[in-house]
Amino acid sequence: AQTVTQSQPEMSVQEAETVTLSCTYDTSESDYYLFWYKQPPSRQMILVIRQEAYKQQNATENRFSVNFQKAAKSFSLKISDSQLGDAAMYFCAYRRYGNKLVFGAGTILRVKS
Amino acid sequence: GAVVSQHPSWVICKSGTSVKIECRSLDFQATTMFWYRQFPKQSLMLMATSNEGSKATYEQGVEKDKFLINHASLTLSTLTVTSAHPEDSSFYICSAGDSYSGNTIYFGEGSWLTVV
């Protein structure tokens, strides 16, 4: 079975600085999708960024980028120029085509002003 | 991105009664929807996969007779908590995706259930 591991229960970053959230996963499949979701205090799950496993190029969405290392099964999220609104719980997730999402335990990100 | 709407956002019910939560995909057809439960400061726990026109697939340990899931159309799935008890109080979230979204799953706003 696929598993997703987020080894950082909590992280802190100073406003305007950069932070990296770690995620590793375990799968025997070669074709799959990886996601980072943000969950603010409102509890709404917001898609931050997604990566297709067949793509070598790392996905980027404005201040958010990933470092996808397929061989190492690593999928970290980098947040640049951190803002107060970035404070939230972040979940890394894995999905095979048509199947359910498998979530990591989450990382609480605190942003200090 | 695609929009998933969940209703109600908050519901309080008496112990022993049933409560229904709706999940709608507003701008796409969802053949599959997923229902999650989340405890404070924890990850999302998948309860069941809802398939349009067929029976839901429940995860191990989830009581199918207590958490009734119906997926009658391509845009609507419902979760009914039957004979609710205080321990059923939780945050419930639904999600759905379509082929056009490239396998991205979108989430509803979630529903807070309090059983008194």
mmCIF file of C-alpha atoms in Angstrom:
data_model
loop_
_atom_site.group_PDB
_atom_site.id
_atom_site.type_symbol
_atom_site.label_atom_id
_atom_site.label_comp_id
_atom_site.label_asym_id
_atom_site.label_seq_id
_atom_site.Cartn_x
_atom_site.Cartn_y
_atom_site.Cartn_z
ATOM 1 C CA ALA A 1 0.000 0.000 0.000
ATOM 2 C CA GLN A 2 1.071 3.522 -0.689
ATOM 3 C CA THR A 3 2.148 5.694 2.226
ATOM 4 C CA VAL A 4 2.983 9.368 2.566
ATOM 5 C CA THR A 5 5.269 10.662 5.306
ATOM 6 C CA GLN A 6 5.615 14.208 6.524
ATOM 7 C CA SER A 7 8.317 14.181 9.154
ATOM 8 C CA GLN A 8 7.880 17.780 10.338
ATOM 9 C CA PRO A 9 4.847 18.190 12.637
ATOM 10 C CA GLU A 10 5.480 21.938 12.905
ATOM 11 C CA MET A 11 7.604 24.519 11.143
ATOM 12 C CA SER A 12 8.135 28.231 11.662
ATOM 13 C CA VAL A 13 9.298 30.871 9.227
ATOM 14 C CA GLN A 14 9.883 34.575 9.442
ATOM 15 C CA GLU A 15 7.753 36.712 7.197
ATOM 16 C CA ALA A 16 9.412 37.302 3.787
ATOM 17 C CA GLU A 17 11.758 34.362 4.226
ATOM 18 C CA THR A 18 11.764 30.945 2.589
ATOM 19 C CA VAL A 19 10.701 27.643 4.103
ATOM 20 C CA THR A 20 10.743 24.081 2.828
ATOM 21 C CA LEU A 21 8.285 21.403 3.899
ATOM 22 C CA SER A 22 9.345 17.793 3.474
ATOM 23 C CA CYS A 23 7.390 14.867 2.109
ATOM 24 C CA THR A 24 8.367 11.348 1.172
ATOM 25 C CA TYR A 25 6.175 8.602 -0.192
ATOM 26 C CA ASP A 26 6.315 4.945 -0.897
ATOM 27 C CA THR A 27 4.904 3.348 -4.020
ATOM 28 C CA SER A 28 5.745 0.666 -6.531
ATOM 29 C CA GLU A 29 3.898 2.486 -9.294
ATOM 30 C CA SER A 30 5.569 4.589 -11.965
ATOM 31 C CA ASP A 31 2.613 6.734 -12.964
ATOM 32 C CA TYR A 32 0.932 8.824 -10.285
ATOM 33 C CA TYR A 33 0.202 12.347 -9.088
ATOM 34 C CA LEU A 34 1.451 14.300 -6.104
ATOM 35 C CA PHE A 35 -0.207 17.268 -4.456
ATOM 36 C CA TRP A 36 0.259 19.818 -1.727
ATOM 37 C CA TYR A 37 -2.906 21.068 -0.065
ATOM 38 C CA LYS A 38 -3.195 23.935 2.374
ATOM 39 C CA GLN A 39 -5.739 23.913 5.177
ATOM 40 C CA PRO A 40 -6.111 27.291 6.956
ATOM 41 C CA PRO A 41 -8.103 27.705 10.181
ATOM 42 C CA SER A 42 -11.299 27.797 8.107
ATOM 43 C CA ARG A 43 -10.598 24.084 7.398
ATOM 44 C CA GLN A 44 -11.157 24.561 3.649
ATOM 45 C CA MET A 45 -8.732 22.350 1.717
ATOM 46 C CA ILE A 46 -6.987 24.462 -0.903
ATOM 47 C CA LEU A 47 -4.873 23.008 -3.683
ATOM 48 C CA VAL A 48 -1.440 24.625 -3.640
ATOM 49 C CA ILE A 49 0.413 22.723 -6.325
ATOM 50 C CA ARG A 50 0.381 19.427 -8.208
ATOM 51 C CA GLN A 51 2.991 17.335 -9.963
ATOM 52 C CA GLU A 52 2.618 14.541 -12.483
ATOM 53 C CA ALA A 53 5.166 11.809 -11.905
ATOM 54 C CA TYR A 54 5.977 11.472 -15.602
ATOM 55 C CA LYS A 55 7.110 15.095 -15.746
ATOM 56 C CA GLN A 56 10.733 15.738 -14.843
ATOM 57 C CA GLN A 57 10.260 19.466 -14.538
ATOM 58 C CA ASN A 58 9.374 20.678 -11.070
ATOM 59 C CA ALA A 59 5.998 22.380 -10.774
ATOM 60 C CA THR A 60 5.834 26.058 -9.826
ATOM 61 C CA GLU A 61 2.917 28.258 -8.820
ATOM 62 C CA ASN A 62 3.982 31.819 -8.046
ATOM 63 C CA ARG A 63 5.759 31.707 -4.654
ATOM 64 C CA PHE A 64 5.280 27.940 -4.342
ATOM 65 C CA SER A 65 7.554 25.391 -5.964
ATOM 66 C CA VAL A 66 8.345 21.751 -5.474
ATOM 67 C CA ASN A 67 11.476 19.662 -5.556
ATOM 68 C CA PHE A 68 10.360 16.359 -7.025
ATOM 69 C CA GLN A 69 12.917 13.573 -6.764
ATOM 70 C CA LYS A 70 11.227 10.512 -8.250
ATOM 71 C CA ALA A 71 14.007 8.039 -7.579
ATOM 72 C CA ALA A 72 14.229 9.143 -3.977
ATOM 73 C CA LYS A 73 10.425 9.343 -3.704
ATOM 74 C CA SER A 74 10.666 12.812 -2.287
ATOM 75 C CA PHE A 75 8.333 15.736 -2.913
ATOM 76 C CA SER A 76 9.180 18.858 -0.894
ATOM 77 C CA LEU A 77 7.370 22.188 -1.025
ATOM 78 C CA LYS A 78 9.247 25.462 -1.010
ATOM 79 C CA ILE A 79 7.437 28.651 -0.063
ATOM 80 C CA SER A 80 9.309 31.809 -0.974
ATOM 81 C CA ASP A 81 8.684 35.285 0.442
ATOM 82 C CA SER A 82 6.463 33.825 3.152
ATOM 83 C CA GLN A 83 3.362 35.796 4.052
ATOM 84 C CA LEU A 84 1.158 35.787 7.137
ATOM 85 C CA GLY A 85 -1.597 34.255 5.039
ATOM 86 C CA ASP A 86 0.563 31.214 4.380
ATOM 87 C CA ALA A 87 0.092 30.086 7.982
ATOM 88 C CA ALA A 88 -1.869 26.848 7.820
ATOM 89 C CA MET A 89 -1.657 23.081 7.975
ATOM 90 C CA TYR A 90 -0.056 21.684 4.829
ATOM 91 C CA PHE A 91 -0.766 18.200 3.578
ATOM 92 C CA CYS A 92 1.221 16.245 1.045
ATOM 93 C CA ALA A 93 -0.879 13.744 -0.921
ATOM 94 C CA TYR A 94 -0.414 10.961 -3.466
ATOM 95 C CA ARG A 95 -2.868 9.653 -5.992
ATOM 96 C CA ARG A 96 -2.875 7.029 -8.687
ATOM 97 C CA TYR A 97 -5.215 7.623 -11.606
ATOM 98 C CA GLY A 98 -8.817 7.210 -10.537
ATOM 99 C CA ASN A 99 -7.914 6.165 -7.018
ATOM 100 C CA LYS A 100 -8.216 7.785 -3.652
ATOM 101 C CA LEU A 101 -5.865 10.383 -2.246
ATOM 102 C CA VAL A 102 -3.394 9.183 0.342
ATOM 103 C CA PHE A 103 -2.465 11.941 2.789
ATOM 104 C CA GLY A 104 0.489 12.572 5.000
ATOM 105 C CA ALA A 105 -0.002 13.530 8.644
ATOM 106 C CA GLY A 106 0.386 17.224 7.872
ATOM 107 C CA THR A 107 2.772 20.021 8.853
ATOM 108 C CA ILE A 108 1.631 23.076 10.764
ATOM 109 C CA LEU A 109 3.330 26.159 9.341
ATOM 110 C CA ARG A 110 3.578 29.245 11.529
ATOM 111 C CA VAL A 111 4.622 32.562 10.037
ATOM 112 C CA LYS A 112 6.197 35.106 12.356
ATOM 113 C CA SER A 113 5.949 38.818 11.720
ATOM 114 C CA GLY B 1 -10.426 25.097 -10.556
ATOM 115 C CA ALA B 2 -13.504 22.950 -10.193
ATOM 116 C CA VAL B 3 -16.006 23.828 -7.488
ATOM 117 C CA VAL B 4 -17.369 21.459 -4.896
ATOM 118 C CA SER B 5 -20.073 22.695 -2.551
ATOM 119 C CA GLN B 6 -20.944 21.094 0.757
ATOM 120 C CA HIS B 7 -24.014 21.775 2.876
ATOM 121 C CA PRO B 8 -24.651 22.435 5.695
ATOM 122 C CA SER B 9 -21.495 24.044 7.032
ATOM 123 C CA TRP B 10 -22.632 23.596 10.609
ATOM 124 C CA VAL B 11 -25.229 21.290 12.076
ATOM 125 C CA ILE B 12 -26.263 20.429 15.614
ATOM 126 C CA CYS B 13 -28.463 17.432 16.209
ATOM 127 C CA LYS B 14 -29.796 15.516 19.166
ATOM 128 C CA SER B 15 -28.386 12.162 20.111
ATOM 129 C CA GLY B 16 -30.284 9.373 18.392
ATOM 130 C CA THR B 17 -31.400 11.397 15.402
ATOM 131 C CA SER B 18 -30.057 11.298 11.858
ATOM 132 C CA VAL B 19 -28.430 14.083 9.902
ATOM 133 C CA LYS B 20 -27.701 14.400 6.196
ATOM 134 C CA ILE B 21 -24.781 16.225 4.597
ATOM 135 C CA GLU B 22 -24.799 17.028 0.883
ATOM 136 C CA CYS B 23 -21.865 17.320 -1.481
ATOM 137 C CA ARG B 24 -22.328 18.795 -4.943
ATOM 138 C CA SER B 25 -19.978 19.254 -7.857
ATOM 139 C CA LEU B 26 -21.117 22.558 -9.341
ATOM 140 C CA ASP B 27 -19.341 22.791 -12.678
ATOM 141 C CA PHE B 28 -18.356 19.248 -13.525
ATOM 142 C CA GLN B 29 -19.642 15.707 -13.362
ATOM 143 C CA ALA B 30 -18.135 13.560 -10.655
ATOM 144 C CA THR B 31 -18.439 9.826 -11.114
ATOM 145 C CA THR B 32 -16.549 9.382 -7.860
ATOM 146 C CA MET B 33 -16.727 11.367 -4.664
ATOM 147 C CA PHE B 34 -14.852 10.796 -1.425
ATOM 148 C CA TRP B 35 -15.943 11.362 2.163
ATOM 149 C CA TYR B 36 -13.464 12.163 4.913
ATOM 150 C CA ARG B 37 -13.573 12.720 8.621
ATOM 151 C CA GLN B 38 -11.038 14.924 10.367
ATOM 152 C CA PHE B 39 -10.229 15.235 14.054
ATOM 153 C CA PRO B 40 -8.503 18.366 15.404
ATOM 154 C CA LYS B 41 -4.904 18.756 14.294
ATOM 155 C CA GLN B 42 -4.987 15.454 12.471
ATOM 156 C CA SER B 43 -4.969 14.381 8.863
ATOM 157 C CA LEU B 44 -8.027 13.518 6.843
ATOM 158 C CA MET B 45 -9.319 10.013 7.351
ATOM 159 C CA LEU B 46 -11.020 8.520 4.319
ATOM 160 C CA MET B 47 -14.368 7.018 5.267
ATOM 161 C CA ALA B 48 -15.697 5.854 1.927
ATOM 162 C CA THR B 49 -15.578 6.214 -1.817
ATOM 163 C CA SER B 50 -18.901 7.089 -3.379
ATOM 164 C CA ASN B 51 -19.547 5.826 -6.893
ATOM 165 C CA GLU B 52 -22.440 7.167 -8.960
ATOM 166 C CA GLY B 53 -25.133 4.588 -9.435
ATOM 167 C CA SER B 54 -23.541 1.922 -7.264
ATOM 168 C CA LYS B 55 -22.838 1.129 -3.654
ATOM 169 C CA ALA B 56 -20.180 3.030 -1.796
ATOM 170 C CA THR B 57 -16.900 1.405 -0.884
ATOM 171 C CA TYR B 58 -16.167 1.805 2.801
ATOM 172 C CA GLU B 59 -12.767 1.854 4.440
ATOM 173 C CA GLN B 60 -11.949 -0.712 7.050
ATOM 174 C CA GLY B 61 -13.435 0.125 10.406
ATOM 175 C CA VAL B 62 -16.136 2.468 9.087
ATOM 176 C CA GLU B 63 -19.655 1.321 9.909
ATOM 177 C CA LYS B 64 -21.615 1.309 6.668
ATOM 178 C CA ASP B 65 -24.950 1.112 8.489
ATOM 179 C CA LYS B 66 -24.122 4.170 10.524
ATOM 180 C CA PHE B 67 -22.653 6.299 7.750
ATOM 181 C CA LEU B 68 -24.977 5.907 4.790
ATOM 182 C CA ILE B 69 -23.617 7.216 1.529
ATOM 183 C CA ASN B 70 -25.693 7.751 -1.574
ATOM 184 C CA HIS B 71 -24.479 8.950 -4.962
ATOM 185 C CA ALA B 72 -27.665 9.233 -6.960
ATOM 186 C CA SER B 73 -26.420 11.558 -9.674
ATOM 187 C CA LEU B 74 -23.195 12.725 -11.258
ATOM 188 C CA THR B 75 -23.292 15.941 -9.254
ATOM 189 C CA LEU B 76 -24.603 14.910 -5.843
ATOM 190 C CA SER B 77 -23.470 12.617 -3.064
ATOM 191 C CA THR B 78 -24.942 12.526 0.427
ATOM 192 C CA LEU B 79 -23.654 11.300 3.764
ATOM 193 C CA THR B 80 -26.256 10.422 6.375
ATOM 194 C CA VAL B 81 -25.126 9.869 9.928
ATOM 195 C CA THR B 82 -27.763 7.632 11.433
ATOM 196 C CA SER B 83 -28.613 7.383 15.123
ATOM 197 C CA ALA B 84 -25.954 9.962 15.861
ATOM 198 C CA HIS B 85 -24.034 9.898 19.124
ATOM 199 C CA PRO B 86 -21.734 12.511 20.671
ATOM 200 C CA GLU B 87 -18.684 10.570 19.514
ATOM 201 C CA ASP B 88 -19.805 11.157 15.922
ATOM 202 C CA SER B 89 -19.206 14.870 16.429
ATOM 203 C CA SER B 90 -16.490 15.833 13.992
ATOM 204 C CA PHE B 91 -15.563 17.705 10.846
ATOM 205 C CA TYR B 92 -16.654 15.921 7.663
ATOM 206 C CA ILE B 93 -15.318 16.844 4.217
ATOM 207 C CA CYS B 94 -16.262 15.622 0.796
ATOM 208 C CA SER B 95 -14.187 15.775 -2.349
ATOM 209 C CA ALA B 96 -14.472 15.021 -6.049
ATOM 210 C CA GLY B 97 -12.479 15.204 -9.224
ATOM 211 C CA ASP B 98 -12.940 14.834 -12.931
ATOM 212 C CA SER B 99 -10.837 13.794 -15.857
ATOM 213 C CA TYR B 100 -10.613 17.363 -17.107
ATOM 214 C CA SER B 101 -8.935 18.478 -13.904
ATOM 215 C CA GLY B 102 -6.125 16.080 -14.556
ATOM 216 C CA ASN B 103 -6.865 13.910 -11.587
ATOM 217 C CA THR B 104 -6.825 16.797 -9.174
ATOM 218 C CA ILE B 105 -9.232 16.357 -6.302
ATOM 219 C CA TYR B 106 -11.222 19.362 -5.138
ATOM 220 C CA PHE B 107 -12.766 19.662 -1.722
ATOM 221 C CA GLY B 108 -16.006 20.976 -0.319
ATOM 222 C CA GLU B 109 -15.985 23.513 2.471
ATOM 223 C CA GLY B 110 -16.590 20.845 5.098
ATOM 224 C CA SER B 111 -19.338 20.331 7.647
ATOM 225 C CA TRP B 112 -19.058 20.593 11.395
ATOM 226 C CA LEU B 113 -21.349 18.104 13.112
ATOM 227 C CA THR B 114 -22.096 18.442 16.803
ATOM 228 C CA VAL B 115 -24.255 15.809 18.470
ATOM 229 C CA VAL B 116 -25.715 16.835 21.810
#
